[in-house]
mmCIF file of C-alpha atoms in Angstrom:
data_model
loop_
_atom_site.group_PDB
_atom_site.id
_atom_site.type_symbol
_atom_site.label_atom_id
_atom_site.label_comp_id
_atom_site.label_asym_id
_atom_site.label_seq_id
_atom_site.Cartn_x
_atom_site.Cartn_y
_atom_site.Cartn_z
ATOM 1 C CA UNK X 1 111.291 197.749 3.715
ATOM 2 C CA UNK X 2 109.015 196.437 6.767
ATOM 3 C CA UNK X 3 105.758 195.877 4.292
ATOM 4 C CA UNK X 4 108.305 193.620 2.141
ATOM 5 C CA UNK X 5 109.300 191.707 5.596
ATOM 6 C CA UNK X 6 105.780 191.428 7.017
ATOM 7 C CA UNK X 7 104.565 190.313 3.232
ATOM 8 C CA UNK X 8 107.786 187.344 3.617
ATOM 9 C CA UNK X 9 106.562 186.406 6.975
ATOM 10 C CA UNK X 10 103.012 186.258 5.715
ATOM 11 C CA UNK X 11 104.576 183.944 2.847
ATOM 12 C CA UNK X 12 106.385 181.782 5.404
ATOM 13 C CA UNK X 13 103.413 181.285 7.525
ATOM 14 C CA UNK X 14 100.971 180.806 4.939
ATOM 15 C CA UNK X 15 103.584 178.009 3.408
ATOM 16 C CA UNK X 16 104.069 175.853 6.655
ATOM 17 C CA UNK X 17 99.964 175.797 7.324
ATOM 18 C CA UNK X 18 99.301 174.616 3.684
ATOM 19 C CA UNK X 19 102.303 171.719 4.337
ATOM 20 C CA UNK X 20 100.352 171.018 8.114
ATOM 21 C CA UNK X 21 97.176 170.368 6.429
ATOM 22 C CA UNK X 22 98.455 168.807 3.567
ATOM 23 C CA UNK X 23 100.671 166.479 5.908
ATOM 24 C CA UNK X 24 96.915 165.632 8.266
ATOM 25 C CA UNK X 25 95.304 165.072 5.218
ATOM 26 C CA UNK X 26 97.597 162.511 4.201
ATOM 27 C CA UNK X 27 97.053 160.839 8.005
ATOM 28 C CA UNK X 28 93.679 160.668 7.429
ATOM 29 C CA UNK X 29 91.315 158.340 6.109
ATOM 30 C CA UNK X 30 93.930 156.796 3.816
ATOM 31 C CA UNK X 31 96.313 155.818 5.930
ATOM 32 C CA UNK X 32 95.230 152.790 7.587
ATOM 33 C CA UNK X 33 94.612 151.797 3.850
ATOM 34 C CA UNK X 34 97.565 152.116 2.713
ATOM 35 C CA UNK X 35 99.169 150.511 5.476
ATOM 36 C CA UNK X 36 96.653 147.469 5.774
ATOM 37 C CA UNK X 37 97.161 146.973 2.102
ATOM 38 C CA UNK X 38 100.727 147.038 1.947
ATOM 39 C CA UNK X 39 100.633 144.515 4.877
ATOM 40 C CA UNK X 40 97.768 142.176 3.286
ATOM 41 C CA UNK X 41 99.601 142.417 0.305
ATOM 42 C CA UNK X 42 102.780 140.633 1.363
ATOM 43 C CA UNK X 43 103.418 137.782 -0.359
ATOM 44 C CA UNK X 44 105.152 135.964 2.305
ATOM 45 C CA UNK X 45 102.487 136.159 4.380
ATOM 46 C CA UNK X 46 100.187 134.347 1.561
ATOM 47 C CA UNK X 47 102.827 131.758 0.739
ATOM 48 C CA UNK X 48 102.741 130.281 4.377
ATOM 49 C CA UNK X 49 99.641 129.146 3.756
ATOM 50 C CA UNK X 50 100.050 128.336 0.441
ATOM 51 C CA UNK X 51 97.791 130.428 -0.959
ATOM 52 C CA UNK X 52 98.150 133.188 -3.988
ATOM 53 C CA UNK X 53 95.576 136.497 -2.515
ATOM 54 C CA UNK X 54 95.130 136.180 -6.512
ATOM 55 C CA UNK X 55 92.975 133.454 -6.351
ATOM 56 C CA UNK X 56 90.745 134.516 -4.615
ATOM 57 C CA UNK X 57 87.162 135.994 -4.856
ATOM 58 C CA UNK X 58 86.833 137.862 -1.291
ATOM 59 C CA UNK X 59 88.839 138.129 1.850
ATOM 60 C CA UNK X 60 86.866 138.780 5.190
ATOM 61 C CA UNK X 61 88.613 141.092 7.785
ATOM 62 C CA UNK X 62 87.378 140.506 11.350
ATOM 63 C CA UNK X 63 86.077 143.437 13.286
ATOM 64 C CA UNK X 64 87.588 142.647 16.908
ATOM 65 C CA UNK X 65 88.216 145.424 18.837
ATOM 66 C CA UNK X 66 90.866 147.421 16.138
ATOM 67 C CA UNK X 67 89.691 150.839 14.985
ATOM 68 C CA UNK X 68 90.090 150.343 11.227
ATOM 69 C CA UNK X 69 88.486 153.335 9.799
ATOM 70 C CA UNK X 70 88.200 151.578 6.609
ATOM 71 C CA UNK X 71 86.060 152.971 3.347
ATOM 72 C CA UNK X 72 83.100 150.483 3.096
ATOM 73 C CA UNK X 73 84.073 149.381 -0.394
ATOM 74 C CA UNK X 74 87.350 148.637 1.090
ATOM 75 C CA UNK X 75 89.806 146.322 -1.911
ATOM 76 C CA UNK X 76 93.232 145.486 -2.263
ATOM 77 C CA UNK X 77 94.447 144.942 -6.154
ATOM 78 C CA UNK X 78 90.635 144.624 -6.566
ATOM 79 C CA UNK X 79 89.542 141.720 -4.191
ATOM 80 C CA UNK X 80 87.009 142.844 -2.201
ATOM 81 C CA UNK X 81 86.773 142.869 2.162
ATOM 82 C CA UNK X 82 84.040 142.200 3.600
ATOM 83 C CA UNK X 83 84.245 143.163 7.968
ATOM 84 C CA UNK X 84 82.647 140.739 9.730
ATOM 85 C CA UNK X 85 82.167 139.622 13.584
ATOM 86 C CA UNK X 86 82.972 137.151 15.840
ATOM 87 C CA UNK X 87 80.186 135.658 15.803
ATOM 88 C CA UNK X 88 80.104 135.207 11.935
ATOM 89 C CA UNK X 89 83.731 133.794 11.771
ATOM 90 C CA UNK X 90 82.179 130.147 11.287
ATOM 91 C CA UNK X 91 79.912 130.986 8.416
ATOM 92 C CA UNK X 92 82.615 132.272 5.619
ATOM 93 C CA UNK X 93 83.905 128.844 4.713
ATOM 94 C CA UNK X 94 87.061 128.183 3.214
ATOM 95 C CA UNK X 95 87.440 132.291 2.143
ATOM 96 C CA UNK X 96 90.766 133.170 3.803
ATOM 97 C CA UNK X 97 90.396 135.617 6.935
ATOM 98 C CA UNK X 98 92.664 138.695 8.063
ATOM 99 C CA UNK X 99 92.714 139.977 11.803
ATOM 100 C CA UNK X 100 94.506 142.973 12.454
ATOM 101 C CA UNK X 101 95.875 142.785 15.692
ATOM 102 C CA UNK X 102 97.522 145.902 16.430
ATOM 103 C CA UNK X 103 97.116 149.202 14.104
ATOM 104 C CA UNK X 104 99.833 151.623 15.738
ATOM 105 C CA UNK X 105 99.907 155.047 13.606
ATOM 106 C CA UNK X 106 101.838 157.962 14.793
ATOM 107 C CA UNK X 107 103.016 161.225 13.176
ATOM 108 C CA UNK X 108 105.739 159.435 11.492
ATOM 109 C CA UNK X 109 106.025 155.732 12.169
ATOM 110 C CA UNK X 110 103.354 153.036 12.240
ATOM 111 C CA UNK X 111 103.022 149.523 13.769
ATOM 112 C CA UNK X 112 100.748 146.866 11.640
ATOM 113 C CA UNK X 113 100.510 143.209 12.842
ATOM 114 C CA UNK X 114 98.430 140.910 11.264
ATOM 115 C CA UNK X 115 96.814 137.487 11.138
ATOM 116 C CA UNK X 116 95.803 135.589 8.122
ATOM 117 C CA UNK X 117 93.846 132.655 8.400
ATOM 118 C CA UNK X 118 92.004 130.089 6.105
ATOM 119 C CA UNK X 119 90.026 126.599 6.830
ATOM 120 C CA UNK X 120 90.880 123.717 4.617
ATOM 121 C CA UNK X 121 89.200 120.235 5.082
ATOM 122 C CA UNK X 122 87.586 122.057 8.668
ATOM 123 C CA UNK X 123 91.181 122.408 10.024
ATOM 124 C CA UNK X 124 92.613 126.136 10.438
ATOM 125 C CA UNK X 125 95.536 127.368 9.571
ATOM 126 C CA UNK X 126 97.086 130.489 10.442
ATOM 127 C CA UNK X 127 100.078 132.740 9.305
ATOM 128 C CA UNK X 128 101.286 136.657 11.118
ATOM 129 C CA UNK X 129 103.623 138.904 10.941
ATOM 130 C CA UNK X 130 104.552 142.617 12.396
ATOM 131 C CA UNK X 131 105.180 145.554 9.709
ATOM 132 C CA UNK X 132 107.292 148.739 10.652
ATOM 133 C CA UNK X 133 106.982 151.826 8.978
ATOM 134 C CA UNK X 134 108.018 155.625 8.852
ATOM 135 C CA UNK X 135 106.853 157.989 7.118
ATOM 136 C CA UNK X 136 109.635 159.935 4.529
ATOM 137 C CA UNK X 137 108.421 162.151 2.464
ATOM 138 C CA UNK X 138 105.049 162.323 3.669
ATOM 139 C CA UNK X 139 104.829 158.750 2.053
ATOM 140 C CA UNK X 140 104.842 155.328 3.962
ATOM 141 C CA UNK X 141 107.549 153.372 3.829
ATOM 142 C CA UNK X 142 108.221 149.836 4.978
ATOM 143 C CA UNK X 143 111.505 149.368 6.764
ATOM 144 C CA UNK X 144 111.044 146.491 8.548
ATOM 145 C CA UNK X 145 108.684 142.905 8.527
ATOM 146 C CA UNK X 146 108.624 140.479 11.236
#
């Protein structure tokens, strides 16, 4: 009877470390992706400025300070980012601009608030909001937009 129990706990501990490094591997690399993306994507945040991110060739994402940990071929429903700096904000033109200005991720809730920004006729306009999430299920889920 005690090989059968030590064989059980073996099974039990061998189950919860392949969930733990399942669950970090879904943290990782991906998951300021899929937050940024769900965040970028919101419509609302487009329609302010009266823009569809559909029409549109490239969206530049300023590099201020935020660790983004972004892939370098970084796209949301196929329109490219490109990360700039500061100093290159005046040289994209009329492309609309995203600044993340906080990127909050904890074990199971996140924090995303963003700025979107395009130049039309040399004046800027600007639209944010603040994204909530928690994680269920080891997915991301929105549960509440500022």
């Amino acid at each position: 009877m005690k090989p059968k129990k030590i064989l059980l706990a073996l099974t039990l501990l061998l189950s919860v470390w392949v969930q733990k490094i399942s669950s970090q591997e879904s943290d990782g690399v991906s998951t300021p992706q899929e937050l940024l993306s769900i965040a970028i994507s919101d419509e609302n945040l487009w329609s302010e400025l009266e823009m569809n991110p559909n029409e549109v060739s490239k969206i530049y994402l300023l590099d201020h300070g935020v660790v983004l940990n972004l892939p370098e071929n970084f796209t949301i429903n196929g329109i490219p980012f490109e990360i700039i700096q500061k100093n290159q904000v005046e040289s994209i033109g009329d492309f609309p601009m995203v600044r993340v200005h906080t990127l909050n991720i904890e074990e199971d809730k996140a924090l995303v608030r963003i700025y979107l920004s395009k130049k039309s006729n040399g004046i800027e306009y600007n639209s944010n909001a603040e994204f909530q999430f928690t994680k269920q299920n080891l997915a991301w889920v929105l549960t509440n937009k500022l």
